Tab-separated table of C-alpha atoms in Angstrom:
chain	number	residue	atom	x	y	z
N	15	UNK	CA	165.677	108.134	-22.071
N	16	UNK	CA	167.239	106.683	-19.179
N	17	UNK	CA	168.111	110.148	-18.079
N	18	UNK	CA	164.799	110.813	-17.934
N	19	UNK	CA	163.664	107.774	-16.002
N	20	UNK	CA	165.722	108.831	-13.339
N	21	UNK	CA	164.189	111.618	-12.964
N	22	UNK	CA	161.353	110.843	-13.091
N	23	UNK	CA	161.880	108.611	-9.864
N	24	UNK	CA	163.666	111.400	-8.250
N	25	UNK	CA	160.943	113.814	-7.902
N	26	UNK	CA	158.477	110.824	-7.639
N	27	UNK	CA	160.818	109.927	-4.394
N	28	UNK	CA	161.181	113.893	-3.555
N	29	UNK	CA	157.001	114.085	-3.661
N	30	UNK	CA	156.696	110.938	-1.678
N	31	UNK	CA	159.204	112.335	0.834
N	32	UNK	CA	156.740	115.858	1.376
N	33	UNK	CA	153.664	113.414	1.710
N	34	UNK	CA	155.446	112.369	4.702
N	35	UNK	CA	156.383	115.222	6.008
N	36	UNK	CA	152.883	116.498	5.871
N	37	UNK	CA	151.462	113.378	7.638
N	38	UNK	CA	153.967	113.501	10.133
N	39	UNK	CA	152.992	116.833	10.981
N	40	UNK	CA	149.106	115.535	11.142
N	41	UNK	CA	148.394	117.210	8.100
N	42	UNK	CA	148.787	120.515	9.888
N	43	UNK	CA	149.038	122.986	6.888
N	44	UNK	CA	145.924	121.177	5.317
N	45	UNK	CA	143.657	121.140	8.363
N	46	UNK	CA	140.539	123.808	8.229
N	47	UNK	CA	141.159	127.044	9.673
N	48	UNK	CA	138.281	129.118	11.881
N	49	UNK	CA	138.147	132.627	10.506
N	50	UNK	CA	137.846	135.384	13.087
N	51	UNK	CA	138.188	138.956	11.984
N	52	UNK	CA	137.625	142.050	14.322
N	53	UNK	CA	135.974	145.493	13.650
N	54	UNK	CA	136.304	148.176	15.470
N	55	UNK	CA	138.319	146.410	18.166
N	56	UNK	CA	141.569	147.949	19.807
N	57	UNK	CA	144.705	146.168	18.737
N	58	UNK	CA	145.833	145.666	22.799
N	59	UNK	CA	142.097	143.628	22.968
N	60	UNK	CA	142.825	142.139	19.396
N	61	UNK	CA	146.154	140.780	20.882
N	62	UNK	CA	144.397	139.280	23.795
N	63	UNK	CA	141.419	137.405	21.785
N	64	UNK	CA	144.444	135.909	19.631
N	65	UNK	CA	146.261	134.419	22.458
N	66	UNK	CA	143.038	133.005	23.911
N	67	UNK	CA	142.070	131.104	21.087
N	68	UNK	CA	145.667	130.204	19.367
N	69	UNK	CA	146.228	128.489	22.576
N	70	UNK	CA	143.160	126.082	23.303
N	71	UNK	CA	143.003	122.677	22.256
N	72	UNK	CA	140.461	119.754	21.628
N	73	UNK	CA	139.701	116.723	23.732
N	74	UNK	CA	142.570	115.277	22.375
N	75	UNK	CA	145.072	118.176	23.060
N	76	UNK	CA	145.395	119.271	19.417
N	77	UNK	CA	144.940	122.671	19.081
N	78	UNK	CA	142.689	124.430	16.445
N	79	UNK	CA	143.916	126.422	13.854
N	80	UNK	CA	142.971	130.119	13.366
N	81	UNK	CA	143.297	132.849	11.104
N	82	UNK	CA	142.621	136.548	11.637
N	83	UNK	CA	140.968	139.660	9.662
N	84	UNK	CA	141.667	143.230	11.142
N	85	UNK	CA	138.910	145.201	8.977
N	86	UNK	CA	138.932	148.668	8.710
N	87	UNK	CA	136.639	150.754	11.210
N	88	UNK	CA	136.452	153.689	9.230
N	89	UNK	CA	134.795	151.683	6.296
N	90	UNK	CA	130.904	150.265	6.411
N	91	UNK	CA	130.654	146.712	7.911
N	92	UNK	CA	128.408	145.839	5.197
N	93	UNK	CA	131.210	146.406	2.590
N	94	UNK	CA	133.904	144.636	4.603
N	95	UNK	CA	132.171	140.986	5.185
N	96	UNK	CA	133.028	137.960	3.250
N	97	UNK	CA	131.328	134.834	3.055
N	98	UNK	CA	134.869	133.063	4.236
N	99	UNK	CA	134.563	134.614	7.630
N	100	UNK	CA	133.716	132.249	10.511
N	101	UNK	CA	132.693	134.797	12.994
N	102	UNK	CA	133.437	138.841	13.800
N	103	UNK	CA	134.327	140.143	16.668
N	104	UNK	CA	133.169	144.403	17.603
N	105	UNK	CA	132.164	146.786	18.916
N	106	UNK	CA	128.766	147.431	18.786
N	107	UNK	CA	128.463	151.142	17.511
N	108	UNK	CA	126.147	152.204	15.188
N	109	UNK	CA	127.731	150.768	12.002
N	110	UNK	CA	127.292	147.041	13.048
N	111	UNK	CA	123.751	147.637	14.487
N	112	UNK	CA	122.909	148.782	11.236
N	113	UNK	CA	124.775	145.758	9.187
N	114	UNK	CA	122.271	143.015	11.332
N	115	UNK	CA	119.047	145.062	10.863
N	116	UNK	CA	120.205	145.055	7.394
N	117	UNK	CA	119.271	141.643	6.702
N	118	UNK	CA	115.939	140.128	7.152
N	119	UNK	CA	114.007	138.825	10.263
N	120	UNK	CA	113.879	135.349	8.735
N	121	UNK	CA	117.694	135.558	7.570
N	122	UNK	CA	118.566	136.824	11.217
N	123	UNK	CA	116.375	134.049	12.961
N	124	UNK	CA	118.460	131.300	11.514
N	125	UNK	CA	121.891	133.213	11.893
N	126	UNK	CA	123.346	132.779	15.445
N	127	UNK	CA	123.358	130.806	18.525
N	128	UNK	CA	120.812	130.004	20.557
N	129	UNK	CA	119.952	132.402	23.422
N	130	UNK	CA	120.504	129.933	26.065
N	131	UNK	CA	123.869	130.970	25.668
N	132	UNK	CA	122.781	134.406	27.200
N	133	UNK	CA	121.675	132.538	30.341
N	134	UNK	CA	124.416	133.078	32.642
N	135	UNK	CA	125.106	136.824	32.142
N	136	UNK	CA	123.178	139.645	34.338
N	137	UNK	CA	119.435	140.683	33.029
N	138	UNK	CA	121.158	144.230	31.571
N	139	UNK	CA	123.524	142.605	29.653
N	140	UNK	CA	120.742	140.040	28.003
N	141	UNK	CA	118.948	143.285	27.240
N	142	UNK	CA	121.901	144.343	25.244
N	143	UNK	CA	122.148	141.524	23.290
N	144	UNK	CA	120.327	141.450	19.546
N	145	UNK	CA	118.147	138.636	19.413
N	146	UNK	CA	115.452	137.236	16.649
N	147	UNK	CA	113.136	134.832	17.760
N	148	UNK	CA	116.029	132.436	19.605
N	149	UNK	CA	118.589	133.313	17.682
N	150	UNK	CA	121.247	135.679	19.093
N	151	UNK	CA	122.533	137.821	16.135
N	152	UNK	CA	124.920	140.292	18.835
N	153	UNK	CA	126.582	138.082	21.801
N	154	UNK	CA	128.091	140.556	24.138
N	155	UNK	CA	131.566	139.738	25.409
N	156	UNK	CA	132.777	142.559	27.483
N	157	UNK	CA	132.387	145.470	28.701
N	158	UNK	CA	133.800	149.081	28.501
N	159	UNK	CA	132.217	151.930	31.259
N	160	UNK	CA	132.793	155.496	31.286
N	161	UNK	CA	134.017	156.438	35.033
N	162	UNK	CA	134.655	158.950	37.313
N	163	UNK	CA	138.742	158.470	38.728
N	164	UNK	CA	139.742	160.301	42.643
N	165	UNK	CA	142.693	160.957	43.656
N	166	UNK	CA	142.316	159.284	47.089
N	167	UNK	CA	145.284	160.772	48.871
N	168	UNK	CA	144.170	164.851	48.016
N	169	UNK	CA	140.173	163.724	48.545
N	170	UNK	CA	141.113	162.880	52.379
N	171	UNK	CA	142.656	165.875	52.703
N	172	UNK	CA	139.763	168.113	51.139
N	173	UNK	CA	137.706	166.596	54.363
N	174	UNK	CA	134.741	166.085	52.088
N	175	UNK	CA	132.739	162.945	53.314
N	176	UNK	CA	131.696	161.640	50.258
N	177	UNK	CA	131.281	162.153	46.630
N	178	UNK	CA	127.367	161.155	45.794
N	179	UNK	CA	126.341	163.963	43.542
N	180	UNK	CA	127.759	166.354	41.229
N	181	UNK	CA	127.716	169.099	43.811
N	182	UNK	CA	130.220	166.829	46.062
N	183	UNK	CA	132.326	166.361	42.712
N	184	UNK	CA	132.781	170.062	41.894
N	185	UNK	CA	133.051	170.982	45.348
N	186	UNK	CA	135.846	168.521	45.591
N	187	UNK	CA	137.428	170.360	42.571
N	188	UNK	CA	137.173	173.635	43.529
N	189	UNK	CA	138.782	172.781	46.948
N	190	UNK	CA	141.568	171.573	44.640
N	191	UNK	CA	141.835	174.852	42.516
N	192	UNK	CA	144.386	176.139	45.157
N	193	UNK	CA	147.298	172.868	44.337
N	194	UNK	CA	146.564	172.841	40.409
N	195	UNK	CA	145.581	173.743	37.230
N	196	UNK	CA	143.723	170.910	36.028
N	197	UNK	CA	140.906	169.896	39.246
N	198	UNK	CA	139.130	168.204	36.328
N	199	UNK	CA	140.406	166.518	33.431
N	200	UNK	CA	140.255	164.278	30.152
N	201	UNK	CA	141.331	164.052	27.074
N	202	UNK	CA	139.296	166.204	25.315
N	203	UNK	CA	141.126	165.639	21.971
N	204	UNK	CA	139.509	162.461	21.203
N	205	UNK	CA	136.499	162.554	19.885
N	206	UNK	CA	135.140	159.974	21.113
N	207	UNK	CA	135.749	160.709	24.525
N	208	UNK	CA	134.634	163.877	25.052
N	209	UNK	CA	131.601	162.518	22.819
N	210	UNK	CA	131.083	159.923	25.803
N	211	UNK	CA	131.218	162.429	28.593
N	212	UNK	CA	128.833	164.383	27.149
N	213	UNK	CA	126.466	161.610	26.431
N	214	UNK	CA	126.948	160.276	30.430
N	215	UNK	CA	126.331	163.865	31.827
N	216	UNK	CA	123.329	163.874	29.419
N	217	UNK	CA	122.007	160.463	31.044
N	218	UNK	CA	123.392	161.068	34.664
N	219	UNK	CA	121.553	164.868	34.280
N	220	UNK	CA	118.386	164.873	32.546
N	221	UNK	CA	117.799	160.749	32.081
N	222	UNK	CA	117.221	158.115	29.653
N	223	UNK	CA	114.781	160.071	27.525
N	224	UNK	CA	116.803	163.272	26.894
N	225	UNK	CA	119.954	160.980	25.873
N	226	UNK	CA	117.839	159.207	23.048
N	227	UNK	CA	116.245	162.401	22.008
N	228	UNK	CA	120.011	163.683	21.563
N	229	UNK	CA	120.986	160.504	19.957
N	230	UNK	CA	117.638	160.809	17.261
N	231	UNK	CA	118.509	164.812	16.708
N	232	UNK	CA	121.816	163.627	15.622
N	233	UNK	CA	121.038	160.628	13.488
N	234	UNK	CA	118.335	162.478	11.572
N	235	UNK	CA	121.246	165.293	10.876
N	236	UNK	CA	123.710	162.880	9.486
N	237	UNK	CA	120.827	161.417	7.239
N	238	UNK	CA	121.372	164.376	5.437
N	239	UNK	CA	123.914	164.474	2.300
N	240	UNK	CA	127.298	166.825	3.005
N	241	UNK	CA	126.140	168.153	6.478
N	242	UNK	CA	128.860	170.675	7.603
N	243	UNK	CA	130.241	171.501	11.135
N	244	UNK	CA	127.946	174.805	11.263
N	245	UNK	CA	124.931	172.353	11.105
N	246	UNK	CA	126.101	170.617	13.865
N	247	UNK	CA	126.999	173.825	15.469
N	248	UNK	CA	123.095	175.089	14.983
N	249	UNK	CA	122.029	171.723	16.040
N	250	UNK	CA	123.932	172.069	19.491
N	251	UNK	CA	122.160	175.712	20.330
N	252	UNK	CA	118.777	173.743	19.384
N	253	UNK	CA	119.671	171.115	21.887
N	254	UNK	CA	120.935	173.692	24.344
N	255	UNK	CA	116.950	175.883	25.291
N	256	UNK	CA	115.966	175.229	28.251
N	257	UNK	CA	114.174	171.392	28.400
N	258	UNK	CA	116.803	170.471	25.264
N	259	UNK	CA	118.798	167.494	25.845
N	260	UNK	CA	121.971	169.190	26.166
N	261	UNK	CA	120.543	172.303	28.270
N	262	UNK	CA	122.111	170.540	31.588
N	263	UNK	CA	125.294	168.288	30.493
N	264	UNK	CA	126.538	171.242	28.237
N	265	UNK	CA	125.988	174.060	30.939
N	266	UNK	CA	127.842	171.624	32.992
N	267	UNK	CA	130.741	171.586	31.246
N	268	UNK	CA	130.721	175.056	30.194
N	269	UNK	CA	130.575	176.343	33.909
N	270	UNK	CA	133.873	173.893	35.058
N	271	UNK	CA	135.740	175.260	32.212
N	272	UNK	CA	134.136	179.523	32.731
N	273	UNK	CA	134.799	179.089	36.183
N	274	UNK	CA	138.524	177.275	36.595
N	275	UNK	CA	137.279	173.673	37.308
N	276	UNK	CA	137.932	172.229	33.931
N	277	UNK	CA	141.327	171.839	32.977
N	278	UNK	CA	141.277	175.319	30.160
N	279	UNK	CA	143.702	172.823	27.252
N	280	UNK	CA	140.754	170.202	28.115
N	281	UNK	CA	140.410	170.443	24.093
N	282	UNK	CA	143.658	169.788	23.219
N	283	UNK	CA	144.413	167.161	25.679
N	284	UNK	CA	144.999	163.091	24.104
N	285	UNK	CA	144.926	160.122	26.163
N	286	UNK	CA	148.883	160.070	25.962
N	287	UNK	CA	148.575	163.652	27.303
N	288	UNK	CA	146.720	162.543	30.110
N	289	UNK	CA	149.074	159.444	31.167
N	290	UNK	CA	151.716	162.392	31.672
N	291	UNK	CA	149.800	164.505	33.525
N	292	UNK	CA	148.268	161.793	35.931
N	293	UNK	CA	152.562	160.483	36.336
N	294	UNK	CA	153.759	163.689	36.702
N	295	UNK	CA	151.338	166.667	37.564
N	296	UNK	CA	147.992	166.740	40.073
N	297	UNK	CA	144.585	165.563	38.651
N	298	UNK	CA	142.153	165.258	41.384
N	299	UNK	CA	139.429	164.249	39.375
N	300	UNK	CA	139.810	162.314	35.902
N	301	UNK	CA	136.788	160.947	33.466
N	302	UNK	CA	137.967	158.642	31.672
N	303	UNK	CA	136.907	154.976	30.646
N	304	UNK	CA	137.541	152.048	31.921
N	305	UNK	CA	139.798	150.755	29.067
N	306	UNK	CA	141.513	154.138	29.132
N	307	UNK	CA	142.261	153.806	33.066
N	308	UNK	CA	144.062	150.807	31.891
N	309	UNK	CA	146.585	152.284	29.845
N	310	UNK	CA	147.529	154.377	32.356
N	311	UNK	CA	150.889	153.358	34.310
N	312	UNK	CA	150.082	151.475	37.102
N	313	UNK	CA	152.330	153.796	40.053
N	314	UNK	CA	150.107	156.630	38.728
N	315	UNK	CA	146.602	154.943	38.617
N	316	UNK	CA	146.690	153.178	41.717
N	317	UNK	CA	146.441	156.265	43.931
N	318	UNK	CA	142.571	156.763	42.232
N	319	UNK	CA	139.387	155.244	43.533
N	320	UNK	CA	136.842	154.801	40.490
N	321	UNK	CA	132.931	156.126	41.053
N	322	UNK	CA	130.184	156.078	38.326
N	323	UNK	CA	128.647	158.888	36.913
N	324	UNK	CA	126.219	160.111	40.157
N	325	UNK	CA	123.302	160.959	39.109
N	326	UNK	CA	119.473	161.808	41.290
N	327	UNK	CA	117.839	159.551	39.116
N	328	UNK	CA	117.262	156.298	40.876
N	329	UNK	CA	119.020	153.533	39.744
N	330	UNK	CA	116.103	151.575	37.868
N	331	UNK	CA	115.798	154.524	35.678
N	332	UNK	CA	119.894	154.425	35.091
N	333	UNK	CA	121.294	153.535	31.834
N	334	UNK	CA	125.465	153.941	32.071
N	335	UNK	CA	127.524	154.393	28.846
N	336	UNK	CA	129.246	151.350	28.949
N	337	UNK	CA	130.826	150.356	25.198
N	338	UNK	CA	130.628	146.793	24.556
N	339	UNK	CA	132.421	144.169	22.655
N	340	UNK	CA	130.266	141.670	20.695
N	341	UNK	CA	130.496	138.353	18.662
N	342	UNK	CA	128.504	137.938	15.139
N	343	UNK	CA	128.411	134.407	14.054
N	344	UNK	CA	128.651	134.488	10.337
N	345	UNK	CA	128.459	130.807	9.719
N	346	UNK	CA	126.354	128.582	11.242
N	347	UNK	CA	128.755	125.254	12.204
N	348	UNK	CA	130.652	123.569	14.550
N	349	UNK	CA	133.613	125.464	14.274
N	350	UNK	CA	132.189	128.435	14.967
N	351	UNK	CA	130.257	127.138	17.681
N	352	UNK	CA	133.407	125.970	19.374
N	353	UNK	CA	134.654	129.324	18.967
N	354	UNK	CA	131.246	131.354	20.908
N	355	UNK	CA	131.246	128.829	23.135
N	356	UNK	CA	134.813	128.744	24.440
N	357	UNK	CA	134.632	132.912	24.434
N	358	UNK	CA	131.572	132.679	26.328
N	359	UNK	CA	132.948	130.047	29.102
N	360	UNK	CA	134.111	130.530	32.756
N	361	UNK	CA	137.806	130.311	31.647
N	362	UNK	CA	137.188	132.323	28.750
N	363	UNK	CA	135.860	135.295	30.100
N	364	UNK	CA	138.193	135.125	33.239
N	365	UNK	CA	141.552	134.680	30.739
N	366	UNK	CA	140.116	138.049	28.609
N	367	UNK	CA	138.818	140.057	31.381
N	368	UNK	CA	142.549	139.337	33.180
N	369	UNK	CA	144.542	140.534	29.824
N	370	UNK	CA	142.018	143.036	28.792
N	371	UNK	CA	140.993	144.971	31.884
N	372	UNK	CA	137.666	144.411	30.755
N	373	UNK	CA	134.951	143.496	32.707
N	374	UNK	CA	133.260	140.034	31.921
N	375	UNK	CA	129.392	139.696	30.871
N	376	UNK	CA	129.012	136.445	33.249
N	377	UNK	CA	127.385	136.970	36.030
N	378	UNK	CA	129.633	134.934	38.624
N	379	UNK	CA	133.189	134.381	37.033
N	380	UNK	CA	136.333	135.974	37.889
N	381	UNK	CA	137.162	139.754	36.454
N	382	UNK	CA	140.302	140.933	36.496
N	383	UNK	CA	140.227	143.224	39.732
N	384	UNK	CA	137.909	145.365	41.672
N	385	UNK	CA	137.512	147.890	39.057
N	386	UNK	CA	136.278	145.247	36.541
N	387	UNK	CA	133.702	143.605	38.834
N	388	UNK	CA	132.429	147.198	40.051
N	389	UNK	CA	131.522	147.822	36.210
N	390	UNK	CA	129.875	144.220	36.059
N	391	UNK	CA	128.231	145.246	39.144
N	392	UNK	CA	127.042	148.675	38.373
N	393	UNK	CA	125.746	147.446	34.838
N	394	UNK	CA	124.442	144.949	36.658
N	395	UNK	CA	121.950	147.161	39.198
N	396	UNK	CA	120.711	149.341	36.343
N	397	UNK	CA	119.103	149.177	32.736
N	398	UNK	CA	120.475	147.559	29.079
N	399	UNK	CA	123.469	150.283	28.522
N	400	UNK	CA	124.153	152.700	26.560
N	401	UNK	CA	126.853	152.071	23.247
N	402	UNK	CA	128.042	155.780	24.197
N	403	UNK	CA	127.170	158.670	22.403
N	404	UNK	CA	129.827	158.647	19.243
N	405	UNK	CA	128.615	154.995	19.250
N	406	UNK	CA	125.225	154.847	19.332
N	407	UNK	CA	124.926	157.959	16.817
N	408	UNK	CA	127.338	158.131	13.928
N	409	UNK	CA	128.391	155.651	11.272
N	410	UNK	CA	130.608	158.933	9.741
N	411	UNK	CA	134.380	159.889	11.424
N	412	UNK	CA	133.963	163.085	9.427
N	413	UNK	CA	130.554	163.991	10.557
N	414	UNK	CA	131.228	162.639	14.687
N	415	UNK	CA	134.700	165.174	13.663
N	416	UNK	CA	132.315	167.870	13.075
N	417	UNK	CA	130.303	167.429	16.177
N	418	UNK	CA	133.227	166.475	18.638
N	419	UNK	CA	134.924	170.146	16.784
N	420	UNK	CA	131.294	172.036	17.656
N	421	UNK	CA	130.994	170.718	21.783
N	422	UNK	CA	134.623	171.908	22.229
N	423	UNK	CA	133.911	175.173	20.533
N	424	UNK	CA	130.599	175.578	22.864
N	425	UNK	CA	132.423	174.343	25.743
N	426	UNK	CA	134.973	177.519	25.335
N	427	UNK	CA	132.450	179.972	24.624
């Protein structure tokens, strides 16, 4: 009995002694955690939205404690969100547009900030936000552009003047046939990628109209239960006749590759690929996207001068495939508010366009270098942009597979 009194008082004393600890600690481990979880987000941009927020603190230098979701992008967003989850952070392809017109007007009008919180970015970026009534159900938070990349050093030496239209471009790159093999080149294994060239030359060739037309051709395809590559295949001749959306962009790319221009592995060709060939070979001309110039090493990319996609469509009638990350409240309170607001701010959009390469959506912060604030800029001076074309069109890998599988085929033959 006395045994047992004794401990009794031991763990009574050991309990007392964790109690302690915890309040010493200011009841860290049982303060409320923010839940942030990304979709469709790279893991490099994942990294850099973790350091923001693990580092801020409160008025009263405490900082706030977070705790991350990495969802799976080749899975439904609808499938994917739980109620615990503070906010989400995307992209905004096709998949997420659907999950918020999903849910009612009157659900949506109470679900997000208000859109004075839109007030300080550029009119084209508003327009790319998702709003009902004054709510804000997509917050954009930066932004992706697909670009044109020039080797500097060999363009000087081709005596060109200048590179305003896609004449000057493919001039440039046949001057270069003579010193390489690749005058133009991507990587033309991703899908996505050679998806968003196609959908810029579409835009930059035959305009706004033919780009959506595209877009609805392939979203009324994929409505369609086990569509196979030779549907897409028949779908890109029917987009191919002359005044078809693709009868320009395609031709384009199929007369660089017929006639030398294009590099002839284009297809085969990954983003790693490309970092070797831009180190160690001579690419006079590189598409690419702004994210993607990032990854490249910084010896090889500084000898490039970025231009968008040129286009004789005036610039109020542009619409440039710029991908976009976004911010989805989920729940409506203050620490979720915090959260927006702090991504949203001066300091926040400077810190994440500096560790992202990413341009901001403010207006009149810092970006992280010229090639950031030209994006901001030339978003700025046209219309709402474009997701991109594997974006704003499929919510299926398989099926954007099949299509990405059919352009390369066309491109070749």
């Amino acid at each position: 009995m006395k045994q047992n009194k004794i401990l009794s008082i031991i763990i009574s004393a050991f309990a007392a002694f964790l109690i302690l600890i915890l309040l010493a600690a200011n009841l860290t481990v049982l303060k409320p955690k923010t839940h942030v979880a990304f979709y469709d987000v790279g893991s490099n941009d994942i990294s850099s939205v973790k350091n923001y927020l693990e580092n801020l603190t409160d008025s009263k230098g405490k900082k706030t404690l977070y705790k991350f979701y990495q969802l799976n992008s080749d899975q439904p967003l609808a499938q994917q969100i739980k109620g615990k989850y503070n906010i989400l952070i995307c992209s905004k392809n096709l998949n997420v547009q659907e999950y918020i017109s999903s849910k009612s007007a009157k659900k949506r009008a109470k679900s997000g900030p208000d859109v004075s919180i839109l007030s300080d970015m550029t009119i084209s970026v508003k327009q790319s936000a998702i709003t009902t009534k004054n709510a804000v159900n997509f917050i954009p938070l930066l932004l992706d552009n697909n670009e044109i990349d020039i080797d500097r050093s060999i363009f000087k030496q081709s005596k060109i003047p200048a590179i305003n239209s896609w004449n000057d471009v493919e001039n440039f790159a046949s001057y270069c046939k003579k010193i390489t093999s690749t005058p133009i080149i991507f990587a033309g294994a991703s899908d996505d990628t050679i998806l968003g060239i196609l959908g810029s030359l579409t835009e930059a060739l035959s305009g706004q109209e033919s780009y959506l037309k595209l877009v609805d051709s392939i979203k009324n395809l994929c409505s369609n239960k086990d569509v196979t590559q030779t549907a897409f295949e028949n779908l890109i001749q029917e987009c191919s006749v002359v005044d078809g959306p693709l009868f320009y962009s395609l031709n384009k790319l199929k007369n660089w590759y017929k006639n030398g221009l294009l590099a002839q592995n284009f297809h085969a060709i990954t983003l790693k690929d490309l970092q070797f060939y831009m180190e160690n070979t001579t690419c006079p001309v590189t598409l690419m996207t702004l994210s993607q110039h990032r990854s490249i090493p910084y010896k090889a990319i500084t000898k490039y001068s970025s231009i968008y996609y040129p286009s004789e469509i005036s610039s109020v009638q542009r619409y440039f495939s710029a991908s976009q990350y976004g911010i989805i409240q989920l729940k409506n309170n203050k620490r979720s508010s915090r959260t927006i607001n702090n991504l949203i701010s001066n300091k926040g959009q400077e810190t994440l366009s500096s560790s992202t390469g990413l341009a901001p959506v403010l207006a009149n912060c810092s970006a992280a270098d010229k090639q950031a604030d030209d994006v901001r800029y030339w978003i700025a001076g046209t219309n709402q942009p474009n997701m991109g074309l594997a974006e704003d069109s499929f919510t299926d890998n398989t099926y954007k597979h099949y299509f990405a599988e059919a352009i390369r085929t066309a491109i070749r033959h």
